[in-house]
Amino acid sequence: WFVRLFLLLCCTKCSLSWVYERTRGQVWPLPRFISYQKTLNYISPVKFTFKVTNNTCPILDEAVKRYTDVIKKMLPRNHHQWQGCPDGASLQEVLVTLTEPCEDWPNLHMDEHYEVHVNRPDYDNLTIVSSSSVWGLLRGLESFSQLVTPATDAAGCLVLNSTDILDYPRFKHRGLLLDTSRHYLPVPVILNILAAMEMNKMNVFHWHIVDDESFPYQSITYPSLSDKGAYDSKHLIYTQDNVKNIIEYARLRGIRVIPEFDSPGHTRAWGGGANKLLTACFTNGSFNGEFGPVDPSRSQNFKFVRTLLEEVKSVFPDKYIHVGGDEVQFGFQCWMSNPTVTQFMKDNNITSPENLEGYYMN
């Protein structure tokens, strides 16, 4: 049946492939306002440059280098055999205008408005990418790069239509969640994902870095967590340098990194590296060999988790971290089976496991 289904999907894809043609020179996501003109502007990749005309900063400098490289790599590999652009290719310079100083870190309230004007008569036939923020310029440079395609009528050239774009996002938070606990991903793969997020103008990398299955984050304060909790404590971990490189790679692309360290549930992988952190589960009054959520009856556990989260906050610069609190109901039975936990509840007038969860989270 699997083979039949696979063949059916392949045939369906083949039969419908004509419906959706690959776009050329169109911007994604669709901007708030975009107007294409019929005028074609040819680019010689060898001579093409971006020129920063006002404020600049390392984020913008890196972006200009990156998008210059993107433009130049649009030519096929055999472009040296081509004839080249007509003399005096019509677009050789794009002005990049930042009207306000740069921010250092992307944030929830960052301004991502931008404008792109290609060969506008009322701009002295200049081509301009402009914004009041460096984050807006990143989005504008991406849109400009998507307008450019290899020319079909001038060998060795790139081409784009005269275009006007006014754009800003509908949603401040446009995120992608990646779970590296259940499925470890090497750092180069994560960087490629961040590059793809930039192409789609996404701005939040929600990094679900640890969970029940593994603890690949190499903690400064508690290295035993990854020593005992990672799939492989030598190879399948994220070192502090790995984390810093990922955060910096994201920052340069206007992407926030929000880490997720769930508790009191989703902490099974923590148990090997933290003695008595997890609740021992009982059956008929005897320990059954299993462990549940973080044991809230031990004050030392609050200190442990708080210290870990303080470290996480110092490593990840974003204002927010995700601390979980979800799906603890699956551990309620374990809590209620443990005599030490139930006695703690009585001593503190906690009448239900739901209230015990609230006590822990607060």
mmCIF file of C-alpha atoms in Angstrom:
data_model
loop_
_atom_site.group_PDB
_atom_site.id
_atom_site.type_symbol
_atom_site.label_atom_id
_atom_site.label_comp_id
_atom_site.label_asym_id
_atom_site.label_seq_id
_atom_site.Cartn_x
_atom_site.Cartn_y
_atom_site.Cartn_z
ATOM 1 C CA TRP A 1 0.000 0.000 0.000
ATOM 2 C CA PHE A 2 2.840 2.382 0.759
ATOM 3 C CA VAL A 3 4.314 1.889 -2.720
ATOM 4 C CA ARG A 4 0.913 2.486 -4.332
ATOM 5 C CA LEU A 5 0.391 5.651 -2.296
ATOM 6 C CA PHE A 6 3.881 6.904 -3.190
ATOM 7 C CA LEU A 7 3.282 6.316 -6.909
ATOM 8 C CA LEU A 8 -0.119 8.015 -6.675
ATOM 9 C CA LEU A 9 1.421 11.103 -5.054
ATOM 10 C CA CYS A 10 4.181 11.214 -7.677
ATOM 11 C CA CYS A 11 1.689 10.947 -10.530
ATOM 12 C CA THR A 12 -0.538 13.585 -8.942
ATOM 13 C CA LYS A 13 2.415 15.947 -8.618
ATOM 14 C CA CYS A 14 3.420 15.343 -12.231
ATOM 15 C CA SER A 15 -0.095 15.905 -13.522
ATOM 16 C CA LEU A 16 -0.533 19.162 -11.598
ATOM 17 C CA SER A 17 2.953 20.619 -12.065
ATOM 18 C CA TRP A 18 1.765 22.820 -14.941
ATOM 19 C CA VAL A 19 -0.724 24.614 -12.684
ATOM 20 C CA TYR A 20 1.912 26.410 -10.582
ATOM 21 C CA GLU A 21 4.750 27.866 -12.582
ATOM 22 C CA ARG A 22 7.886 28.994 -10.828
ATOM 23 C CA THR A 23 7.753 32.734 -10.237
ATOM 24 C CA ARG A 24 10.382 35.064 -11.659
ATOM 25 C CA GLY A 25 11.125 38.410 -10.092
ATOM 26 C CA GLN A 26 8.265 38.317 -7.613
ATOM 27 C CA VAL A 27 8.553 39.154 -3.934
ATOM 28 C CA TRP A 28 7.606 36.778 -1.132
ATOM 29 C CA PRO A 29 5.854 37.261 1.215
ATOM 30 C CA LEU A 30 3.626 39.521 -0.857
ATOM 31 C CA PRO A 31 4.298 43.136 0.208
ATOM 32 C CA ARG A 32 1.611 45.489 1.460
ATOM 33 C CA PHE A 33 1.969 47.529 -1.717
ATOM 34 C CA ILE A 34 3.882 46.659 -4.864
ATOM 35 C CA SER A 35 3.695 48.122 -8.350
ATOM 36 C CA TYR A 36 5.558 46.640 -11.311
ATOM 37 C CA GLN A 37 6.292 48.694 -14.429
ATOM 38 C CA LYS A 38 7.138 47.346 -17.878
ATOM 39 C CA THR A 39 10.516 49.087 -17.977
ATOM 40 C CA LEU A 40 13.381 46.592 -17.758
ATOM 41 C CA ASN A 41 16.602 47.440 -15.938
ATOM 42 C CA TYR A 42 19.692 45.418 -16.783
ATOM 43 C CA ILE A 43 22.413 44.689 -14.234
ATOM 44 C CA SER A 44 25.991 43.723 -14.892
ATOM 45 C CA PRO A 45 26.848 41.571 -11.855
ATOM 46 C CA VAL A 46 30.532 42.398 -12.209
ATOM 47 C CA LYS A 47 29.925 46.148 -11.847
ATOM 48 C CA PHE A 48 26.899 46.072 -9.535
ATOM 49 C CA THR A 49 27.189 47.633 -6.057
ATOM 50 C CA PHE A 50 25.101 48.655 -3.073
ATOM 51 C CA LYS A 51 26.031 52.095 -1.722
ATOM 52 C CA VAL A 52 25.171 52.977 1.877
ATOM 53 C CA THR A 53 24.332 56.688 1.893
ATOM 54 C CA ASN A 54 23.630 57.534 5.526
ATOM 55 C CA ASN A 55 23.884 55.692 8.844
ATOM 56 C CA THR A 56 25.568 52.324 8.928
ATOM 57 C CA CYS A 57 26.624 49.648 11.426
ATOM 58 C CA PRO A 58 28.110 46.133 11.375
ATOM 59 C CA ILE A 59 24.675 44.550 10.814
ATOM 60 C CA LEU A 60 24.107 46.655 7.700
ATOM 61 C CA ASP A 61 27.683 46.252 6.468
ATOM 62 C CA GLU A 62 27.365 42.464 6.688
ATOM 63 C CA ALA A 63 23.982 42.556 4.950
ATOM 64 C CA VAL A 64 25.377 44.600 2.050
ATOM 65 C CA LYS A 65 28.185 42.063 1.592
ATOM 66 C CA ARG A 66 25.721 39.191 1.819
ATOM 67 C CA TYR A 67 23.270 40.550 -0.732
ATOM 68 C CA THR A 68 26.022 41.654 -3.094
ATOM 69 C CA ASP A 69 27.112 38.029 -3.078
ATOM 70 C CA VAL A 70 23.508 36.886 -3.612
ATOM 71 C CA ILE A 71 23.173 39.100 -6.688
ATOM 72 C CA LYS A 72 26.478 38.025 -8.198
ATOM 73 C CA LYS A 73 25.711 34.337 -7.687
ATOM 74 C CA MET A 74 22.531 34.569 -9.743
ATOM 75 C CA LEU A 75 24.494 34.013 -12.954
ATOM 76 C CA PRO A 76 24.803 30.402 -14.115
ATOM 77 C CA ARG A 77 28.164 28.733 -13.555
ATOM 78 C CA ASN A 78 29.054 28.970 -17.247
ATOM 79 C CA HIS A 79 28.504 32.744 -17.366
ATOM 80 C CA HIS A 80 32.137 33.251 -18.442
ATOM 81 C CA GLN A 81 31.056 31.892 -21.831
ATOM 82 C CA TRP A 82 28.359 34.527 -22.183
ATOM 83 C CA GLN A 83 28.630 37.738 -24.165
ATOM 84 C CA GLY A 84 27.973 40.100 -21.262
ATOM 85 C CA CYS A 85 25.544 42.974 -20.798
ATOM 86 C CA PRO A 86 24.896 45.650 -23.382
ATOM 87 C CA ASP A 87 27.147 48.671 -22.972
ATOM 88 C CA GLY A 88 26.014 50.884 -20.130
ATOM 89 C CA ALA A 89 23.801 48.430 -18.262
ATOM 90 C CA SER A 90 20.972 50.516 -16.893
ATOM 91 C CA LEU A 91 21.326 49.683 -13.184
ATOM 92 C CA GLN A 92 24.751 49.483 -11.593
ATOM 93 C CA GLU A 93 24.184 50.994 -8.153
ATOM 94 C CA VAL A 94 21.499 50.711 -5.472
ATOM 95 C CA LEU A 95 21.403 53.334 -2.741
ATOM 96 C CA VAL A 96 20.821 51.896 0.727
ATOM 97 C CA THR A 97 19.476 54.594 3.034
ATOM 98 C CA LEU A 98 19.104 54.195 6.797
ATOM 99 C CA THR A 99 17.573 57.308 8.335
ATOM 100 C CA GLU A 100 18.036 56.399 12.025
ATOM 101 C CA PRO A 101 20.882 54.791 14.014
ATOM 102 C CA CYS A 102 21.000 51.004 14.212
ATOM 103 C CA GLU A 103 19.661 48.939 17.069
ATOM 104 C CA ASP A 104 21.945 46.166 18.276
ATOM 105 C CA TRP A 105 19.380 43.431 18.875
ATOM 106 C CA PRO A 106 16.114 42.472 17.179
ATOM 107 C CA ASN A 107 13.147 42.721 19.523
ATOM 108 C CA LEU A 108 9.387 42.313 19.699
ATOM 109 C CA HIS A 109 8.711 45.957 18.834
ATOM 110 C CA MET A 110 11.358 46.466 16.147
ATOM 111 C CA ASP A 111 10.344 48.531 13.130
ATOM 112 C CA GLU A 112 10.468 46.524 9.889
ATOM 113 C CA HIS A 113 8.947 49.081 7.504
ATOM 114 C CA TYR A 114 10.883 49.594 4.286
ATOM 115 C CA GLU A 115 10.563 51.013 0.785
ATOM 116 C CA VAL A 116 12.105 49.922 -2.498
ATOM 117 C CA HIS A 117 12.045 52.149 -5.579
ATOM 118 C CA VAL A 118 13.667 50.872 -8.775
ATOM 119 C CA ASN A 119 14.457 53.529 -11.402
ATOM 120 C CA ARG A 120 11.854 55.996 -10.164
ATOM 121 C CA PRO A 121 11.549 59.211 -12.253
ATOM 122 C CA ASP A 122 10.716 61.278 -9.159
ATOM 123 C CA TYR A 123 13.887 59.938 -7.504
ATOM 124 C CA ASP A 124 16.096 61.092 -10.406
ATOM 125 C CA ASN A 125 15.858 57.593 -11.874
ATOM 126 C CA LEU A 126 17.764 56.230 -8.898
ATOM 127 C CA THR A 127 17.188 52.868 -7.251
ATOM 128 C CA ILE A 128 16.766 53.119 -3.501
ATOM 129 C CA VAL A 129 16.168 50.731 -0.598
ATOM 130 C CA SER A 130 15.283 52.820 2.453
ATOM 131 C CA SER A 131 14.085 52.427 6.026
ATOM 132 C CA SER A 132 14.275 54.130 9.389
ATOM 133 C CA SER A 133 15.585 50.910 10.965
ATOM 134 C CA VAL A 134 18.284 48.414 10.106
ATOM 135 C CA TRP A 135 15.702 45.631 10.450
ATOM 136 C CA GLY A 136 13.571 47.233 7.765
ATOM 137 C CA LEU A 137 16.612 47.488 5.504
ATOM 138 C CA LEU A 138 17.266 43.759 5.928
ATOM 139 C CA ARG A 139 13.732 43.036 4.715
ATOM 140 C CA GLY A 140 14.085 45.561 1.902
ATOM 141 C CA LEU A 141 17.365 44.085 0.668
ATOM 142 C CA GLU A 142 15.758 40.647 0.631
ATOM 143 C CA SER A 143 12.833 41.970 -1.417
ATOM 144 C CA PHE A 144 15.181 43.696 -3.856
ATOM 145 C CA SER A 145 17.161 40.480 -4.347
ATOM 146 C CA GLN A 146 13.936 38.635 -5.155
ATOM 147 C CA LEU A 147 13.127 41.133 -7.911
ATOM 148 C CA VAL A 148 16.343 40.262 -9.748
ATOM 149 C CA THR A 149 16.545 37.329 -12.187
ATOM 150 C CA PRO A 150 18.886 36.231 -15.001
ATOM 151 C CA ALA A 151 17.958 38.012 -18.229
ATOM 152 C CA THR A 152 16.579 35.847 -21.022
ATOM 153 C CA ASP A 153 17.312 38.393 -23.760
ATOM 154 C CA ALA A 154 20.802 39.615 -22.788
ATOM 155 C CA ALA A 155 23.409 36.969 -22.091
ATOM 156 C CA GLY A 156 25.514 37.656 -18.995
ATOM 157 C CA CYS A 157 23.004 40.081 -17.526
ATOM 158 C CA LEU A 158 20.537 40.178 -14.706
ATOM 159 C CA VAL A 159 17.286 42.061 -15.039
ATOM 160 C CA LEU A 160 14.445 43.496 -12.992
ATOM 161 C CA ASN A 161 11.405 45.591 -13.706
ATOM 162 C CA SER A 162 11.035 49.134 -12.466
ATOM 163 C CA THR A 163 9.187 48.532 -9.215
ATOM 164 C CA ASP A 164 7.819 50.377 -6.198
ATOM 165 C CA ILE A 165 7.365 48.602 -2.865
ATOM 166 C CA LEU A 166 6.015 49.862 0.438
ATOM 167 C CA ASP A 167 5.987 47.084 2.984
ATOM 168 C CA TYR A 168 5.692 46.297 6.674
ATOM 169 C CA PRO A 169 4.663 43.108 8.481
ATOM 170 C CA ARG A 170 1.179 42.280 9.646
ATOM 171 C CA PHE A 171 2.484 40.319 12.632
ATOM 172 C CA LYS A 172 5.321 41.366 14.956
ATOM 173 C CA HIS A 173 6.094 37.742 15.803
ATOM 174 C CA ARG A 174 6.711 35.524 12.770
ATOM 175 C CA GLY A 175 8.365 32.469 14.157
ATOM 176 C CA LEU A 176 9.587 28.981 13.485
ATOM 177 C CA LEU A 177 9.886 26.415 16.284
ATOM 178 C CA LEU A 178 12.696 23.876 16.062
ATOM 179 C CA ASP A 179 12.854 20.908 18.450
ATOM 180 C CA THR A 180 16.470 19.786 18.844
ATOM 181 C CA SER A 181 15.764 17.619 21.871
ATOM 182 C CA ARG A 182 13.844 14.889 20.102
ATOM 183 C CA HIS A 183 15.897 15.217 16.916
ATOM 184 C CA TYR A 184 19.377 16.695 17.245
ATOM 185 C CA LEU A 185 20.363 18.949 14.344
ATOM 186 C CA PRO A 186 23.978 19.941 13.614
ATOM 187 C CA VAL A 187 24.845 23.626 13.830
ATOM 188 C CA PRO A 188 25.319 24.048 10.024
ATOM 189 C CA VAL A 189 21.777 22.752 9.494
ATOM 190 C CA ILE A 190 20.408 25.273 12.002
ATOM 191 C CA LEU A 191 22.306 28.076 10.254
ATOM 192 C CA ASN A 192 20.794 27.016 6.919
ATOM 193 C CA ILE A 193 17.347 27.117 8.507
ATOM 194 C CA LEU A 194 18.030 30.649 9.768
ATOM 195 C CA ALA A 195 19.118 31.674 6.262
ATOM 196 C CA ALA A 196 15.851 30.297 4.887
ATOM 197 C CA MET A 197 13.944 32.193 7.577
ATOM 198 C CA GLU A 198 15.614 35.401 6.415
ATOM 199 C CA MET A 199 14.490 34.724 2.839
ATOM 200 C CA ASN A 200 10.910 34.413 4.109
ATOM 201 C CA LYS A 201 11.225 37.465 6.406
ATOM 202 C CA MET A 202 10.610 35.426 9.555
ATOM 203 C CA ASN A 203 11.955 37.054 12.696
ATOM 204 C CA VAL A 204 11.739 34.608 15.630
ATOM 205 C CA PHE A 205 13.687 31.378 16.040
ATOM 206 C CA HIS A 206 11.909 29.515 18.844
ATOM 207 C CA TRP A 207 14.585 27.046 19.909
ATOM 208 C CA HIS A 208 13.029 24.119 21.780
ATOM 209 C CA ILE A 209 16.492 23.042 22.756
ATOM 210 C CA VAL A 210 15.832 20.482 25.551
ATOM 211 C CA ASP A 211 12.988 18.161 26.556
ATOM 212 C CA ASP A 212 12.233 14.669 27.901
ATOM 213 C CA GLU A 213 14.227 12.918 25.206
ATOM 214 C CA SER A 214 17.584 14.685 25.515
ATOM 215 C CA PHE A 215 19.414 17.641 27.036
ATOM 216 C CA PRO A 216 21.927 18.780 24.376
ATOM 217 C CA TYR A 217 22.546 22.254 25.848
ATOM 218 C CA GLN A 218 25.989 22.269 27.502
ATOM 219 C CA SER A 219 25.379 24.269 30.660
ATOM 220 C CA ILE A 220 28.149 26.307 32.254
ATOM 221 C CA THR A 221 26.732 25.849 35.753
ATOM 222 C CA TYR A 222 25.503 22.269 35.441
ATOM 223 C CA PRO A 223 27.590 20.461 32.791
ATOM 224 C CA SER A 224 26.321 17.127 34.142
ATOM 225 C CA LEU A 225 22.947 17.808 32.508
ATOM 226 C CA SER A 226 24.310 17.320 28.997
ATOM 227 C CA ASP A 227 26.916 14.794 30.173
ATOM 228 C CA LYS A 228 24.090 12.521 31.336
ATOM 229 C CA GLY A 229 21.159 13.804 29.307
ATOM 230 C CA ALA A 230 22.401 14.251 25.720
ATOM 231 C CA TYR A 231 22.090 11.489 23.139
ATOM 232 C CA ASP A 232 25.888 11.702 22.872
ATOM 233 C CA SER A 233 27.677 13.949 25.356
ATOM 234 C CA LYS A 234 30.658 14.507 23.050
ATOM 235 C CA HIS A 235 29.108 14.942 19.625
ATOM 236 C CA LEU A 236 25.359 15.641 19.946
ATOM 237 C CA ILE A 237 25.539 18.745 22.111
ATOM 238 C CA TYR A 238 25.455 22.517 21.681
ATOM 239 C CA THR A 239 28.493 24.128 23.296
ATOM 240 C CA GLN A 240 28.476 27.703 24.519
ATOM 241 C CA ASP A 241 30.366 28.707 21.374
ATOM 242 C CA ASN A 242 27.775 26.903 19.222
ATOM 243 C CA VAL A 243 24.962 28.791 20.932
ATOM 244 C CA LYS A 244 26.738 32.154 20.605
ATOM 245 C CA ASN A 245 27.390 31.557 16.909
ATOM 246 C CA ILE A 246 23.748 30.671 16.270
ATOM 247 C CA ILE A 247 22.527 33.748 18.160
ATOM 248 C CA GLU A 248 24.938 36.015 16.265
ATOM 249 C CA TYR A 249 24.046 34.491 12.893
ATOM 250 C CA ALA A 250 20.383 35.126 13.695
ATOM 251 C CA ARG A 251 21.005 38.678 14.984
ATOM 252 C CA LEU A 252 22.714 39.691 11.747
ATOM 253 C CA ARG A 253 19.530 38.607 9.935
ATOM 254 C CA GLY A 254 17.090 40.360 12.262
ATOM 255 C CA ILE A 255 15.982 37.120 13.898
ATOM 256 C CA ARG A 256 15.363 36.817 17.621
ATOM 257 C CA VAL A 257 16.326 33.568 19.371
ATOM 258 C CA ILE A 258 13.887 32.506 22.096
ATOM 259 C CA PRO A 259 15.020 29.374 23.962
ATOM 260 C CA GLU A 260 12.638 26.917 25.582
ATOM 261 C CA PHE A 261 13.541 25.085 28.796
ATOM 262 C CA ASP A 262 10.358 23.392 29.985
ATOM 263 C CA SER A 263 9.602 22.532 33.591
ATOM 264 C CA PRO A 264 8.231 21.038 35.782
ATOM 265 C CA GLY A 265 7.225 18.563 33.060
ATOM 266 C CA HIS A 266 9.231 17.582 29.982
ATOM 267 C CA THR A 267 12.311 17.179 32.200
ATOM 268 C CA ARG A 268 13.020 13.445 32.088
ATOM 269 C CA ALA A 269 16.411 13.996 30.405
ATOM 270 C CA TRP A 270 17.428 16.287 33.274
ATOM 271 C CA GLY A 271 17.200 13.530 35.874
ATOM 272 C CA GLY A 272 20.496 11.786 35.194
ATOM 273 C CA GLY A 273 22.488 14.954 35.759
ATOM 274 C CA ALA A 274 20.577 16.348 38.728
ATOM 275 C CA ASN A 275 20.191 14.173 41.817
ATOM 276 C CA LYS A 276 16.676 14.079 43.302
ATOM 277 C CA LEU A 277 15.398 16.707 40.875
ATOM 278 C CA LEU A 278 12.558 14.555 39.561
ATOM 279 C CA THR A 279 9.638 13.101 41.491
ATOM 280 C CA ALA A 280 9.874 9.387 42.237
ATOM 281 C CA CYS A 281 6.647 7.650 41.173
ATOM 282 C CA PHE A 282 4.981 5.094 43.432
ATOM 283 C CA THR A 283 2.592 2.191 42.862
ATOM 284 C CA ASN A 284 0.781 0.663 45.846
ATOM 285 C CA GLY A 285 3.071 2.521 48.208
ATOM 286 C CA SER A 286 6.348 1.398 46.619
ATOM 287 C CA PHE A 287 8.714 3.151 44.207
ATOM 288 C CA ASN A 288 8.011 1.716 40.744
ATOM 289 C CA GLY A 289 11.293 2.734 39.099
ATOM 290 C CA GLU A 290 9.844 5.671 37.138
ATOM 291 C CA PHE A 291 10.224 9.408 37.547
ATOM 292 C CA GLY A 292 7.805 12.241 36.826
ATOM 293 C CA PRO A 293 7.996 16.056 36.826
ATOM 294 C CA VAL A 294 10.335 18.151 38.954
ATOM 295 C CA ASP A 295 9.727 17.389 42.628
ATOM 296 C CA PRO A 296 8.195 20.589 44.087
ATOM 297 C CA SER A 297 8.489 19.362 47.674
ATOM 298 C CA ARG A 298 12.266 19.930 47.712
ATOM 299 C CA SER A 299 13.330 23.561 48.092
ATOM 300 C CA GLN A 300 16.726 22.699 46.581
ATOM 301 C CA ASN A 301 15.001 21.986 43.266
ATOM 302 C CA PHE A 302 13.667 25.533 43.027
ATOM 303 C CA LYS A 303 17.187 26.858 43.548
ATOM 304 C CA PHE A 304 18.512 24.458 40.907
ATOM 305 C CA VAL A 305 15.966 25.430 38.248
ATOM 306 C CA ARG A 306 16.232 29.135 39.073
ATOM 307 C CA THR A 307 20.031 29.037 38.749
ATOM 308 C CA LEU A 308 19.792 27.237 35.410
ATOM 309 C CA LEU A 309 17.274 29.756 34.063
ATOM 310 C CA GLU A 310 19.444 32.653 35.245
ATOM 311 C CA GLU A 311 22.284 31.176 33.212
ATOM 312 C CA VAL A 312 20.007 30.750 30.199
ATOM 313 C CA LYS A 313 18.926 34.367 30.516
ATOM 314 C CA SER A 314 22.563 35.486 30.566
ATOM 315 C CA VAL A 315 23.387 33.443 27.447
ATOM 316 C CA PHE A 316 20.314 34.325 25.361
ATOM 317 C CA PRO A 317 19.924 38.128 25.045
ATOM 318 C CA ASP A 318 16.234 38.207 24.112
ATOM 319 C CA LYS A 319 13.785 39.614 26.638
ATOM 320 C CA TYR A 320 11.792 36.384 26.627
ATOM 321 C CA ILE A 321 12.478 32.734 27.367
ATOM 322 C CA HIS A 322 9.906 29.923 27.287
ATOM 323 C CA VAL A 323 9.720 28.052 30.610
ATOM 324 C CA GLY A 324 7.041 25.513 29.704
ATOM 325 C CA GLY A 325 4.466 24.698 32.350
ATOM 326 C CA ASP A 326 2.536 22.695 29.744
ATOM 327 C CA GLU A 327 1.263 19.103 29.792
ATOM 328 C CA VAL A 328 2.108 18.667 33.470
ATOM 329 C CA GLN A 329 -1.216 16.851 33.868
ATOM 330 C CA PHE A 330 0.499 13.751 32.530
ATOM 331 C CA GLY A 331 2.669 13.841 35.663
ATOM 332 C CA PHE A 332 -0.101 14.577 38.145
ATOM 333 C CA GLN A 333 -0.557 10.876 38.905
ATOM 334 C CA CYS A 334 3.128 10.599 39.798
ATOM 335 C CA TRP A 335 2.949 13.609 42.077
ATOM 336 C CA MET A 336 -0.132 12.259 43.837
ATOM 337 C CA SER A 337 1.449 8.824 44.251
ATOM 338 C CA ASN A 338 4.483 10.184 46.101
ATOM 339 C CA PRO A 339 3.928 10.371 49.880
ATOM 340 C CA THR A 340 6.474 13.158 50.362
ATOM 341 C CA VAL A 341 4.749 15.310 47.749
ATOM 342 C CA THR A 342 1.257 14.700 49.140
ATOM 343 C CA GLN A 343 2.485 15.531 52.649
ATOM 344 C CA PHE A 344 4.028 18.745 51.281
ATOM 345 C CA MET A 345 0.662 19.613 49.769
ATOM 346 C CA LYS A 346 -1.106 19.088 53.104
ATOM 347 C CA ASP A 347 1.477 21.165 54.969
ATOM 348 C CA ASN A 348 1.011 24.053 52.521
ATOM 349 C CA ASN A 349 -2.788 23.810 52.071
ATOM 350 C CA ILE A 350 -2.421 22.864 48.409
ATOM 351 C CA THR A 351 -5.594 20.990 47.545
ATOM 352 C CA SER A 352 -5.011 19.735 43.991
ATOM 353 C CA PRO A 353 -2.193 18.872 41.571
ATOM 354 C CA GLU A 354 -3.303 21.818 39.434
ATOM 355 C CA ASN A 355 -2.716 24.134 42.384
ATOM 356 C CA LEU A 356 0.616 22.424 43.028
ATOM 357 C CA GLU A 357 1.626 23.226 39.459
ATOM 358 C CA GLY A 358 0.600 26.840 40.041
ATOM 359 C CA TYR A 359 2.692 26.891 43.210
ATOM 360 C CA TYR A 360 5.698 25.644 41.271
ATOM 361 C CA MET A 361 5.320 28.077 38.366
ATOM 362 C CA ASN A 362 4.853 31.066 40.669
#
